[in-house]
CSV table of C-alpha atoms and ligand atoms in Angstrom, one decimal:
chain,number,residue,atom,x,y,z
A,1,PHE,CA,321.8,331.9,88.2
A,2,LEU,CA,319.2,331.2,85.6
A,3,CYS,CA,316.4,333.8,85.8
A,4,GLY,CA,316.3,335.4,82.4
A,5,VAL,CA,320.0,335.7,82.1
A,6,CYS,CA,320.1,334.3,78.7
A,7,MET,CA,318.9,337.4,77.0
A,8,PHE,CA,322.0,339.3,78.1
A,9,SER,CA,324.9,337.0,78.6
A,10,PRO,CA,326.0,333.5,77.6
A,11,CYS,CA,323.4,331.2,78.9
A,12,LEU,CA,323.9,329.1,82.0
A,13,ARG,CA,322.5,325.7,81.9
A,14,GLY,CA,319.9,324.6,84.3
A,15,TYR,CA,319.7,320.9,85.1
A,16,LEU,CA,316.4,319.4,86.2
A,17,LEU,CA,316.8,316.1,87.9
A,18,TYR,CA,313.9,314.0,89.3
A,19,ASP,CA,313.1,310.8,91.1
A,20,VAL,CA,309.9,308.9,91.8
A,21,ASN,CA,308.4,307.2,94.9
A,22,PRO,CA,310.5,304.0,95.3
A,23,PRO,CA,307.6,301.4,95.0
A,24,GLU,CA,306.4,302.7,91.7
A,25,GLY,CA,307.1,300.4,88.7
A,26,PHE,CA,308.7,300.9,85.3
A,27,ASN,CA,305.6,302.0,83.4
A,28,LEU,CA,304.4,304.6,85.9
A,29,ARG,CA,307.9,306.0,85.8
A,30,ARG,CA,307.6,306.3,82.0
A,31,ASP,CA,304.5,308.3,82.6
A,32,VAL,CA,306.3,310.6,85.1
A,33,TYR,CA,308.9,311.2,82.5
A,34,ILE,CA,306.2,312.7,80.2
A,35,ARG,CA,305.3,315.2,83.0
A,36,MET,CA,308.9,316.2,83.6
A,37,ALA,CA,309.6,316.7,79.8
A,38,SER,CA,306.5,319.0,79.7
A,39,MET,CA,307.9,321.0,82.6
A,40,VAL,CA,311.3,321.4,80.9
A,41,LYS,CA,309.5,322.6,77.8
A,42,THR,CA,307.7,325.2,79.9
A,43,LEU,CA,310.9,326.3,81.6
A,44,ARG,CA,312.6,326.7,78.2
A,45,LYS,CA,309.9,328.9,76.9
A,46,GLU,CA,311.4,331.8,78.9
A,47,GLY,CA,314.6,331.3,76.9
A,48,ASP,CA,316.6,329.6,79.7
A,49,ASP,CA,318.7,326.6,78.8
A,50,TRP,CA,317.2,323.9,81.0
A,51,VAL,CA,318.0,320.3,80.3
A,52,LEU,CA,316.3,317.2,81.8
A,53,VAL,CA,318.7,314.7,83.5
A,54,LEU,CA,317.5,311.2,83.0
A,55,PRO,CA,317.2,309.3,86.3
A,56,PRO,CA,319.2,306.0,86.0
A,57,TRP,CA,317.0,302.9,86.3
A,58,GLY,CA,317.6,300.6,89.2
A,59,ARG,CA,316.4,298.8,92.3
A,60,LEU,CA,312.8,298.6,91.0
A,61,TYR,CA,310.6,296.5,93.2
A,62,HIS,CA,309.4,294.3,90.3
A,63,TRP,CA,312.9,293.6,88.9
A,64,GLN,CA,313.7,290.6,90.9
A,65,SER,CA,315.6,288.3,88.6
A,66,PRO,CA,318.4,287.0,90.8
A,67,ASN,CA,322.0,287.8,90.2
A,68,VAL,CA,321.3,290.3,87.5
A,69,HIS,CA,323.0,293.7,88.0
A,70,GLN,CA,320.1,296.1,87.9
A,71,VAL,CA,321.2,299.5,89.1
A,72,HIS,CA,322.8,302.5,87.4
A,73,ILE,CA,321.1,301.5,84.2
A,74,PRO,CA,321.2,304.4,81.7
A,75,TRP,CA,318.2,305.3,79.6
A,76,GLY,CA,320.1,304.4,76.5
A,77,GLU,CA,319.8,300.7,77.4
A,78,PHE,CA,316.0,300.9,77.0
A,79,PHE,CA,315.2,303.9,74.9
A,80,SER,CA,316.6,305.7,71.8
A,81,LEU,CA,318.4,308.8,73.2
A,82,THR,CA,318.4,310.6,69.8
A,83,SER,CA,314.6,310.1,69.7
A,84,LEU,CA,314.1,311.5,73.2
A,85,GLN,CA,316.4,314.5,72.3
A,86,ALA,CA,314.3,315.3,69.3
A,87,ASN,CA,311.6,316.2,71.7
A,88,VAL,CA,313.3,317.9,74.6
A,89,PRO,CA,317.0,318.3,75.6
A,90,VAL,CA,317.9,315.3,77.8
A,91,ILE,CA,321.2,313.9,79.2
A,92,GLU,CA,322.1,310.8,81.1
A,93,TYR,CA,323.0,311.2,84.7
A,94,GLU,CA,326.7,310.4,84.2
A,95,GLU,CA,326.9,313.1,81.6
A,96,PHE,CA,325.4,315.5,84.2
A,97,ILE,CA,328.2,314.5,86.6
A,98,ALA,CA,330.8,315.2,83.9
A,99,GLU,CA,329.3,318.6,82.8
A,100,ASN,CA,328.5,319.7,86.4
A,101,GLY,CA,332.0,319.0,87.5
A,102,GLY,CA,331.0,316.4,90.2
A,103,PRO,CA,328.2,314.6,91.8
A,104,PHE,CA,326.7,317.5,93.6
A,105,ILE,CA,323.0,318.6,93.3
A,106,ASP,CA,322.5,322.1,94.4
A,107,GLN,CA,318.9,321.8,95.6
A,108,VAL,CA,316.5,318.9,96.2
A,109,LEU,CA,312.8,319.8,96.5
A,110,VAL,CA,310.9,316.9,98.0
A,111,LEU,CA,307.3,317.2,96.7
A,112,GLN,CA,304.4,316.2,99.0
A,113,ASN,CA,300.7,316.6,99.1
A,114,TYR,CA,299.2,319.3,101.4
A,115,ALA,CA,298.8,317.9,104.9
A,116,GLU,CA,295.3,319.3,105.1
A,117,GLY,CA,294.2,317.8,101.8
A,118,TRP,CA,291.8,319.7,99.5
A,119,THR,CA,290.3,322.5,101.6
A,120,ASP,CA,286.5,322.6,101.5
A,121,GLY,CA,286.7,319.8,98.9
A,122,LYS,CA,287.6,322.5,96.4
A,123,TRP,CA,290.4,321.8,94.0
A,124,GLU,CA,292.9,324.6,93.4
A,125,GLU,CA,296.4,324.6,92.1
A,126,LYS,CA,298.9,325.7,94.7
A,127,VAL,CA,302.5,325.3,95.7
A,128,ASP,CA,304.3,326.3,99.0
A,129,GLU,CA,307.4,325.6,101.0
A,130,ARG,CA,306.2,323.6,104.0
A,131,PRO,CA,307.7,321.5,106.8
A,132,CYS,CA,308.3,317.9,105.6
A,133,VAL,CA,305.2,315.7,106.2
A,134,ASP,CA,306.9,312.3,105.9
A,135,LYS,CA,310.2,311.3,107.4
A,136,LEU,CA,312.9,312.7,105.1
A,137,MET,CA,314.8,310.1,103.1
A,138,TYR,CA,317.9,312.3,103.2
A,139,SER,CA,320.4,312.7,106.0
A,140,LYS,CA,323.2,315.3,106.6
A,141,ASP,CA,326.8,314.1,106.6
A,142,LYS,CA,329.6,315.6,108.6
A,143,GLN,CA,330.4,318.1,106.0
A,144,GLY,CA,326.9,319.3,106.0
A,145,TYR,CA,325.9,317.7,102.7
A,146,TYR,CA,322.8,315.5,102.2
A,147,ARG,CA,323.0,311.9,101.4
A,148,GLY,CA,320.1,310.0,99.9
A,149,TRP,CA,319.3,307.2,97.5
A,150,PHE,CA,320.3,309.1,94.4
A,151,TRP,CA,319.8,306.1,92.1
A,152,GLY,CA,322.4,304.1,93.9
A,153,TYR,CA,325.2,306.7,93.3
A,154,GLU,CA,326.8,306.7,96.8
A,155,GLU,CA,329.1,309.6,96.0
A,156,THR,CA,326.2,311.9,95.1
A,157,ARG,CA,325.3,314.6,97.6
A,158,ALA,CA,322.8,317.4,97.7
A,159,ARG,CA,323.7,320.9,99.0
A,160,ASN,CA,320.2,321.6,100.3
A,161,VAL,CA,317.0,319.7,100.8
A,162,THR,CA,313.6,321.4,101.2
A,163,CYS,CA,310.0,320.1,101.2
A,164,ILE,CA,307.4,321.7,99.0
A,165,SER,CA,303.7,321.0,99.1
A,166,ALA,CA,302.4,321.0,95.6
A,167,GLN,CA,298.9,320.4,94.2
A,168,GLY,CA,298.5,320.8,90.5
A,169,HIS,CA,300.0,320.3,87.0
A,170,ALA,CA,303.7,319.8,86.4
A,171,SER,CA,304.2,323.3,85.2
A,172,ILE,CA,303.0,325.0,88.4
A,173,MET,CA,306.6,324.3,89.5
A,174,ALA,CA,308.0,326.3,86.6
A,175,PRO,CA,307.6,329.8,88.3
A,176,VAL,CA,309.0,328.4,91.5
A,177,LEU,CA,312.1,327.2,89.7
A,178,GLN,CA,312.4,330.3,87.6
A,179,LYS,CA,311.9,332.9,90.3
A,180,ASN,CA,313.2,331.5,93.5
A,181,ILE,CA,315.9,329.1,92.6
A,182,THR,CA,319.3,330.6,91.9
A,183,VAL,CA,321.2,327.4,91.4
A,184,THR,CA,322.0,325.4,88.4
A,185,SER,CA,320.9,321.9,89.4
A,186,VAL,CA,317.5,321.1,91.0
A,187,MET,CA,316.1,317.7,91.7
A,188,LEU,CA,312.4,317.1,92.2
A,189,ASP,CA,311.9,314.1,94.4
A,190,ARG,CA,308.5,312.4,94.5
A,191,ALA,CA,307.9,313.9,91.1
A,192,GLU,CA,304.8,311.7,90.6
A,193,THR,CA,303.0,314.2,93.0
A,194,LEU,CA,302.6,316.5,90.0
A,195,LEU,CA,299.9,315.9,87.4
A,196,HIS,CA,300.1,316.0,83.7
A,197,ASP,CA,299.9,319.4,82.1
A,198,HIS,CA,297.5,318.1,79.6
A,199,TYR,CA,296.9,314.4,79.6
A,200,ALA,CA,296.7,312.9,76.1
A,201,GLY,CA,297.0,316.3,74.4
A,202,LYS,CA,299.5,317.0,71.6
A,203,ASP,CA,302.4,317.7,74.0
A,204,TYR,CA,301.7,314.4,75.9
A,205,TRP,CA,301.7,312.5,72.6
A,206,ASP,CA,304.8,314.2,71.2
A,207,THR,CA,306.8,313.1,74.3
A,208,ARG,CA,305.2,309.7,74.3
A,209,ARG,CA,306.0,309.2,70.6
A,210,SER,CA,309.6,310.3,71.3
A,211,MET,CA,310.0,307.4,73.8
A,212,VAL,CA,311.2,305.1,71.1
A,213,PHE,CA,312.5,301.8,72.4
A,214,ALA,CA,316.2,301.1,72.0
A,215,LYS,CA,316.9,299.6,68.6
A,216,HIS,CA,318.5,296.3,69.9
A,217,LEU,CA,315.3,295.6,71.9
A,218,ARG,CA,313.0,296.3,68.9
A,219,LEU,CA,315.2,294.1,66.7
A,220,ILE,CA,315.0,291.2,69.1
A,221,GLY,CA,311.2,291.6,69.3
A,222,ASP,CA,311.0,291.7,65.5
A,223,GLY,CA,313.1,288.6,65.2
A,224,PHE,CA,310.9,286.8,67.6
A,225,ARG,CA,307.8,287.8,65.8
A,226,GLU,CA,309.1,286.6,62.5
A,227,LYS,CA,310.4,283.3,63.9
A,228,TYR,CA,307.6,282.2,66.2
A,229,LEU,CA,304.6,284.3,65.3
A,230,ASN,CA,304.7,284.5,61.5
A,231,SER,CA,304.7,288.3,61.8
A,232,THR,CA,306.6,290.9,59.7
A,233,ASP,CA,306.0,294.6,59.3
A,234,ASP,CA,305.4,294.4,55.6
A,235,ARG,CA,302.7,291.8,55.8
A,236,ASP,CA,301.2,293.2,59.0
A,237,HIS,CA,301.2,296.9,57.9
A,238,THR,CA,303.2,298.0,60.9
A,239,ILE,CA,306.1,299.7,59.1
A,240,TYR,CA,307.9,301.7,61.8
A,241,SER,CA,310.0,304.8,61.4
A,242,GLU,CA,312.9,305.3,63.8
A,243,ASP,CA,312.3,309.0,63.4
A,244,TRP,CA,309.1,309.4,65.5
A,245,THR,CA,308.4,312.9,64.0
A,246,ARG,CA,307.6,311.0,60.7
A,247,MET,CA,305.7,308.2,62.3
A,248,LYS,CA,302.1,309.2,61.6
A,249,ALA,CA,300.2,306.0,61.0
A,250,LYS,CA,296.4,306.4,60.4
A,251,LEU,CA,294.2,304.6,63.0
A,252,GLY,CA,293.0,301.4,61.4
A,253,SER,CA,295.9,301.2,58.9
A,254,ALA,CA,297.8,298.5,61.0
A,255,LYS,CA,296.7,294.9,60.5
A,256,GLY,CA,299.0,293.2,63.0
A,257,GLY,CA,300.5,289.8,63.1
A,258,PRO,CA,298.3,286.7,63.1
A,259,TYR,CA,298.2,286.2,66.9
A,260,LEU,CA,296.3,287.3,70.0
A,261,GLY,CA,298.5,289.5,72.2
A,262,VAL,CA,297.9,289.1,75.9
A,263,HIS,CA,299.2,291.0,78.9
A,264,LEU,CA,298.3,289.1,82.0
A,265,ARG,CA,299.4,291.0,85.1
A,266,ARG,CA,299.6,288.8,88.3
A,267,LYS,CA,301.7,289.0,91.4
A,268,ASP,CA,300.6,292.1,93.5
A,269,PHE,CA,297.5,292.4,91.3
A,270,ILE,CA,296.2,289.1,92.6
A,271,TRP,CA,297.5,289.3,96.1
A,272,GLY,CA,295.0,291.9,96.9
A,273,HIS,CA,292.2,289.6,95.6
A,274,ARG,CA,291.1,292.3,93.3
A,275,GLU,CA,287.6,291.9,91.8
A,276,ASP,CA,288.8,293.2,88.3
A,277,VAL,CA,291.5,290.6,87.8
A,278,PRO,CA,290.5,287.1,86.5
A,279,SER,CA,291.5,283.7,87.7
A,280,LEU,CA,293.9,281.9,85.3
A,281,LYS,CA,291.0,279.7,84.2
A,282,GLY,CA,288.9,282.7,83.5
A,283,ALA,CA,291.7,284.4,81.6
A,284,VAL,CA,292.3,281.3,79.4
A,285,LYS,CA,288.6,280.9,78.7
A,286,LYS,CA,288.6,284.5,77.4
A,287,MET,CA,291.7,284.0,75.3
A,288,ARG,CA,290.2,280.9,73.7
A,289,SER,CA,287.0,282.7,72.9
A,290,LEU,CA,288.9,285.7,71.4
A,291,MET,CA,291.1,283.4,69.3
A,292,LYS,CA,288.0,281.8,67.9
A,293,LYS,CA,286.2,285.1,67.2
A,294,HIS,CA,289.2,286.6,65.5
A,295,LYS,CA,290.2,283.4,63.7
A,296,LEU,CA,293.7,283.3,65.3
A,297,ASP,CA,295.5,280.0,66.0
A,298,THR,CA,298.3,281.6,68.1
A,299,VAL,CA,298.4,283.4,71.4
A,300,PHE,CA,301.4,285.3,72.7
A,301,VAL,CA,301.3,285.8,76.5
A,302,ALA,CA,303.3,288.5,78.4
A,303,THR,CA,303.0,288.0,82.1
A,304,ASP,CA,304.7,288.5,85.4
A,305,ALA,CA,303.1,285.3,86.9
A,306,ASP,CA,305.3,283.5,89.4
A,307,GLU,CA,306.6,279.9,88.8
A,308,GLU,CA,303.6,278.2,90.3
A,309,GLU,CA,301.1,280.2,88.3
A,310,LEU,CA,303.2,279.8,85.1
A,311,ARG,CA,303.0,276.0,85.5
A,312,GLU,CA,299.3,276.2,85.9
A,313,LEU,CA,299.0,278.5,82.9
A,314,LYS,CA,301.1,276.2,80.8
A,315,GLY,CA,298.8,273.3,81.8
A,316,LEU,CA,295.7,275.3,80.8
A,317,LEU,CA,297.2,276.8,77.6
A,318,PRO,CA,300.0,274.4,76.4
A,319,ASP,CA,300.2,276.1,73.0
A,320,MET,CA,300.9,279.6,74.2
A,321,VAL,CA,304.0,281.4,72.9
A,322,ARG,CA,306.1,283.3,75.4
A,323,PHE,CA,309.4,285.3,75.2
A,324,GLU,CA,311.7,283.4,77.5
A,325,PRO,CA,315.3,284.6,77.3
A,326,SER,CA,318.2,282.4,78.2
A,327,ARG,CA,320.2,283.2,81.4
A,328,GLU,CA,322.9,285.0,79.3
A,329,ASP,CA,320.3,287.1,77.4
A,330,LEU,CA,318.5,288.0,80.6
A,331,GLU,CA,321.8,289.4,82.0
A,332,LEU,CA,322.2,291.6,79.0
A,333,LEU,CA,318.6,292.6,78.6
A,334,LYS,CA,317.7,292.8,82.2
A,335,ASP,CA,314.1,292.7,83.5
A,336,GLY,CA,313.4,296.1,81.9
A,337,GLY,CA,314.6,295.0,78.5
A,338,VAL,CA,312.5,291.8,78.7
A,339,ALA,CA,309.4,293.9,79.7
A,340,ILE,CA,310.0,296.1,76.7
A,341,ILE,CA,310.3,293.2,74.3
A,342,ASP,CA,307.1,291.7,75.7
A,343,GLN,CA,305.4,295.0,75.2
A,344,TRP,CA,306.7,295.4,71.7
A,345,ILE,CA,305.4,291.9,70.7
A,346,CYS,CA,302.0,292.6,72.3
A,347,ALA,CA,301.9,295.9,70.4
A,348,HIS,CA,302.1,294.1,67.1
A,349,ALA,CA,299.4,291.6,67.6
A,350,ARG,CA,296.2,291.6,65.5
A,351,PHE,CA,294.2,291.8,68.7
A,352,PHE,CA,295.3,292.8,72.1
A,353,ILE,CA,293.8,292.2,75.6
A,354,GLY,CA,295.4,293.5,78.8
A,355,THR,CA,294.9,293.8,82.5
A,356,SER,CA,292.6,296.3,84.3
A,357,VAL,CA,294.4,299.5,85.3
A,358,SER,CA,297.9,298.2,84.7
A,359,THR,CA,300.3,300.9,83.4
A,360,PHE,CA,302.1,298.0,81.6
A,361,SER,CA,299.0,297.4,79.6
A,362,PHE,CA,298.4,301.2,79.1
A,363,ARG,CA,301.8,301.6,77.6
A,364,ILE,CA,301.0,298.8,75.1
A,365,HIS,CA,297.7,300.7,74.2
A,366,GLU,CA,299.8,303.7,73.4
A,367,GLU,CA,302.3,301.8,71.3
A,368,ARG,CA,299.5,300.3,69.3
A,369,GLU,CA,297.9,303.8,68.9
A,370,ILE,CA,301.3,305.0,67.5
A,371,LEU,CA,301.4,302.0,65.1
A,372,GLY,CA,298.0,302.8,63.8
A,373,PHE,CA,295.7,300.0,65.1
A,374,ASP,CA,292.0,300.2,65.1
A,375,PRO,CA,291.0,301.1,68.7
A,376,LYS,CA,288.6,298.1,68.9
A,377,ALA,CA,291.7,295.8,68.5
A,378,THR,CA,293.5,297.5,71.4
A,379,TYR,CA,291.4,298.9,74.3
A,380,ASN,CA,290.4,295.6,75.8
A,381,ARG,CA,290.9,294.1,79.2
A,382,PHE,CA,290.1,290.9,81.1
A,383,CYS,CA,287.2,291.0,83.5
A,384,GLY,CA,287.2,289.5,86.9
A,385,ASP,CA,285.4,286.1,87.2
A,386,THR,CA,282.6,287.7,89.2
A,387,GLU,CA,283.0,291.3,88.1
A,388,LYS,CA,279.6,292.9,87.4
A,389,ASP,CA,280.3,296.1,85.6
A,390,CYS,CA,283.4,295.4,83.6
A,391,GLU,CA,284.2,298.8,82.1
A,392,GLN,CA,286.7,298.6,79.2
A,393,PRO,CA,289.8,300.9,78.9
A,394,THR,CA,289.4,304.4,77.5
A,395,HIS,CA,290.6,305.2,74.0
A,396,TRP,CA,293.1,308.0,74.3
A,397,LYS,CA,293.2,309.1,70.7
A,398,ILE,CA,296.6,310.1,69.4
A,399,VAL,CA,297.2,313.7,68.5
A,400,PHE,CA,299.8,314.9,66.1
B,1,LIG,C1,299.7,298.2,92.0
B,1,LIG,C2,300.8,298.9,91.3
B,1,LIG,O1,301.0,298.3,90.0
B,1,LIG,C3,301.9,298.9,89.2
B,1,LIG,O2,302.2,298.0,88.2
B,1,LIG,P1,301.7,298.1,86.7
B,1,LIG,O3,300.9,299.3,86.5
B,1,LIG,O4,301.0,296.9,86.2
B,1,LIG,O5,303.0,298.2,85.7
B,1,LIG,P2,304.5,298.6,86.1
B,1,LIG,O6,304.5,299.9,86.7
B,1,LIG,O7,305.3,298.5,84.9
B,1,LIG,O8,305.0,297.5,87.1
B,1,LIG,C4,304.9,296.1,86.8
B,1,LIG,C5,306.3,295.5,86.6
B,1,LIG,O9,306.2,294.1,86.7
B,1,LIG,C6,306.8,293.5,85.6
B,1,LIG,N1,305.8,293.0,84.6
B,1,LIG,C7,304.5,293.1,84.7
B,1,LIG,N2,303.9,292.4,83.7
B,1,LIG,C8,304.9,291.9,82.9
B,1,LIG,C9,305.0,291.2,81.7
B,1,LIG,O10,303.9,290.9,81.1
B,1,LIG,N3,306.2,290.9,81.2
B,1,LIG,C10,307.3,291.2,81.8
B,1,LIG,N4,308.5,290.9,81.2
B,1,LIG,N5,307.3,291.9,83.0
B,1,LIG,C11,306.1,292.3,83.5
B,1,LIG,C12,307.7,294.6,84.9
B,1,LIG,O11,308.9,294.7,85.5
B,1,LIG,C13,306.8,295.8,85.2
B,1,LIG,O12,307.6,297.0,85.0
B,1,LIG,C14,303.2,299.2,89.9
B,1,LIG,O13,303.9,300.2,89.2
B,1,LIG,C15,303.1,299.8,91.2
B,1,LIG,O14,304.3,299.7,91.9
B,1,LIG,C16,302.0,299.1,92.1
B,1,LIG,O15,302.6,297.8,92.4
């Protein structure tokens, strides 16, 4: 077992696995990674050799391109593993299977909120083993092992599944794992239940900076910028270092390419008729006024709009530039790769405007913060057509 054994004998490795509520999208999942990385750092402070197992990407609600195989996707397809590893020890799930001698997870802890909510309206950090509140997404097989989604790996089994009510920061789980768990592999399911240890502090930013996009995606984005947007790092003062520990651009140093970058979130953001999301007409009006104000002739639009809305948008804004991969490229890049390239291009624009409370837009803000853009050119969002108090996004200043 793990507790403190490293001081006296060869260290056993603890594997921390995790998963997130199925409907959550790509960019919230990237945020949960930051919380889990922080927890592994806390666990390692005691000297134990914990490693974070990267949950394979797949079956995401928003990744709907037909006939593209989108399951069992390793993190290396989207992010630079060496960069992640320079922050905290991580391994891909298939490496875990190899190291662990098979697809067995010793213990799954399903995190849940307290059934009674916050007692007396008072916030306190707490964690307890409790009966499961929701229907368990795991079922016992004939041999007594638990089956579950497990990122689409049908052969994976858990030896034990328990529910834990947790309220607090990610690291409140560290003592639970250190004191009570005498196994080598633990999976936290519904890991989004835990909060950030210190949102937007140094540790947050270290992990965020380590989430360097995979090189092939950056290269495709850079090639597109040069070819269609007249944008190169030299001219735009956005020189990037693959080694994130050396990437310390001063805010205001980046100029960005001569285009307006837009993230226009649609689909489920408009189905709810949200007050803070504009009509296409409203959005295009805003784009035109920003282009005029910032003397930009080109606009790059990243959007998840459906076919019908895209047609309407093209009619309203015939000169917009979009990244539209061929069928073959889409099969290689997958929806996740295309999303990253869209984000990368938006991150290099002279001026950026995104969509209210979209984590897709938030991740672009962070990327621009890392590249050294003036916050005024980054923390902007569309307002709903009739929205009265259109509060703009918060500037989360980078900390080195
Ligand atoms: C309401 C909530 O919204 C949350 O979405 P939100 O924060 O925008 O952001 P995400 O969590 O990333 O989910 C949106 C997904 O839609 C696609 N998508 C959205 N905008 C673009 C775009 O401009 N370009 C490309 N290529 N793809 C886009 C992409 O797959 C992305 O991961 C969801 O995570 C939750 O599940 C929930 O639906």
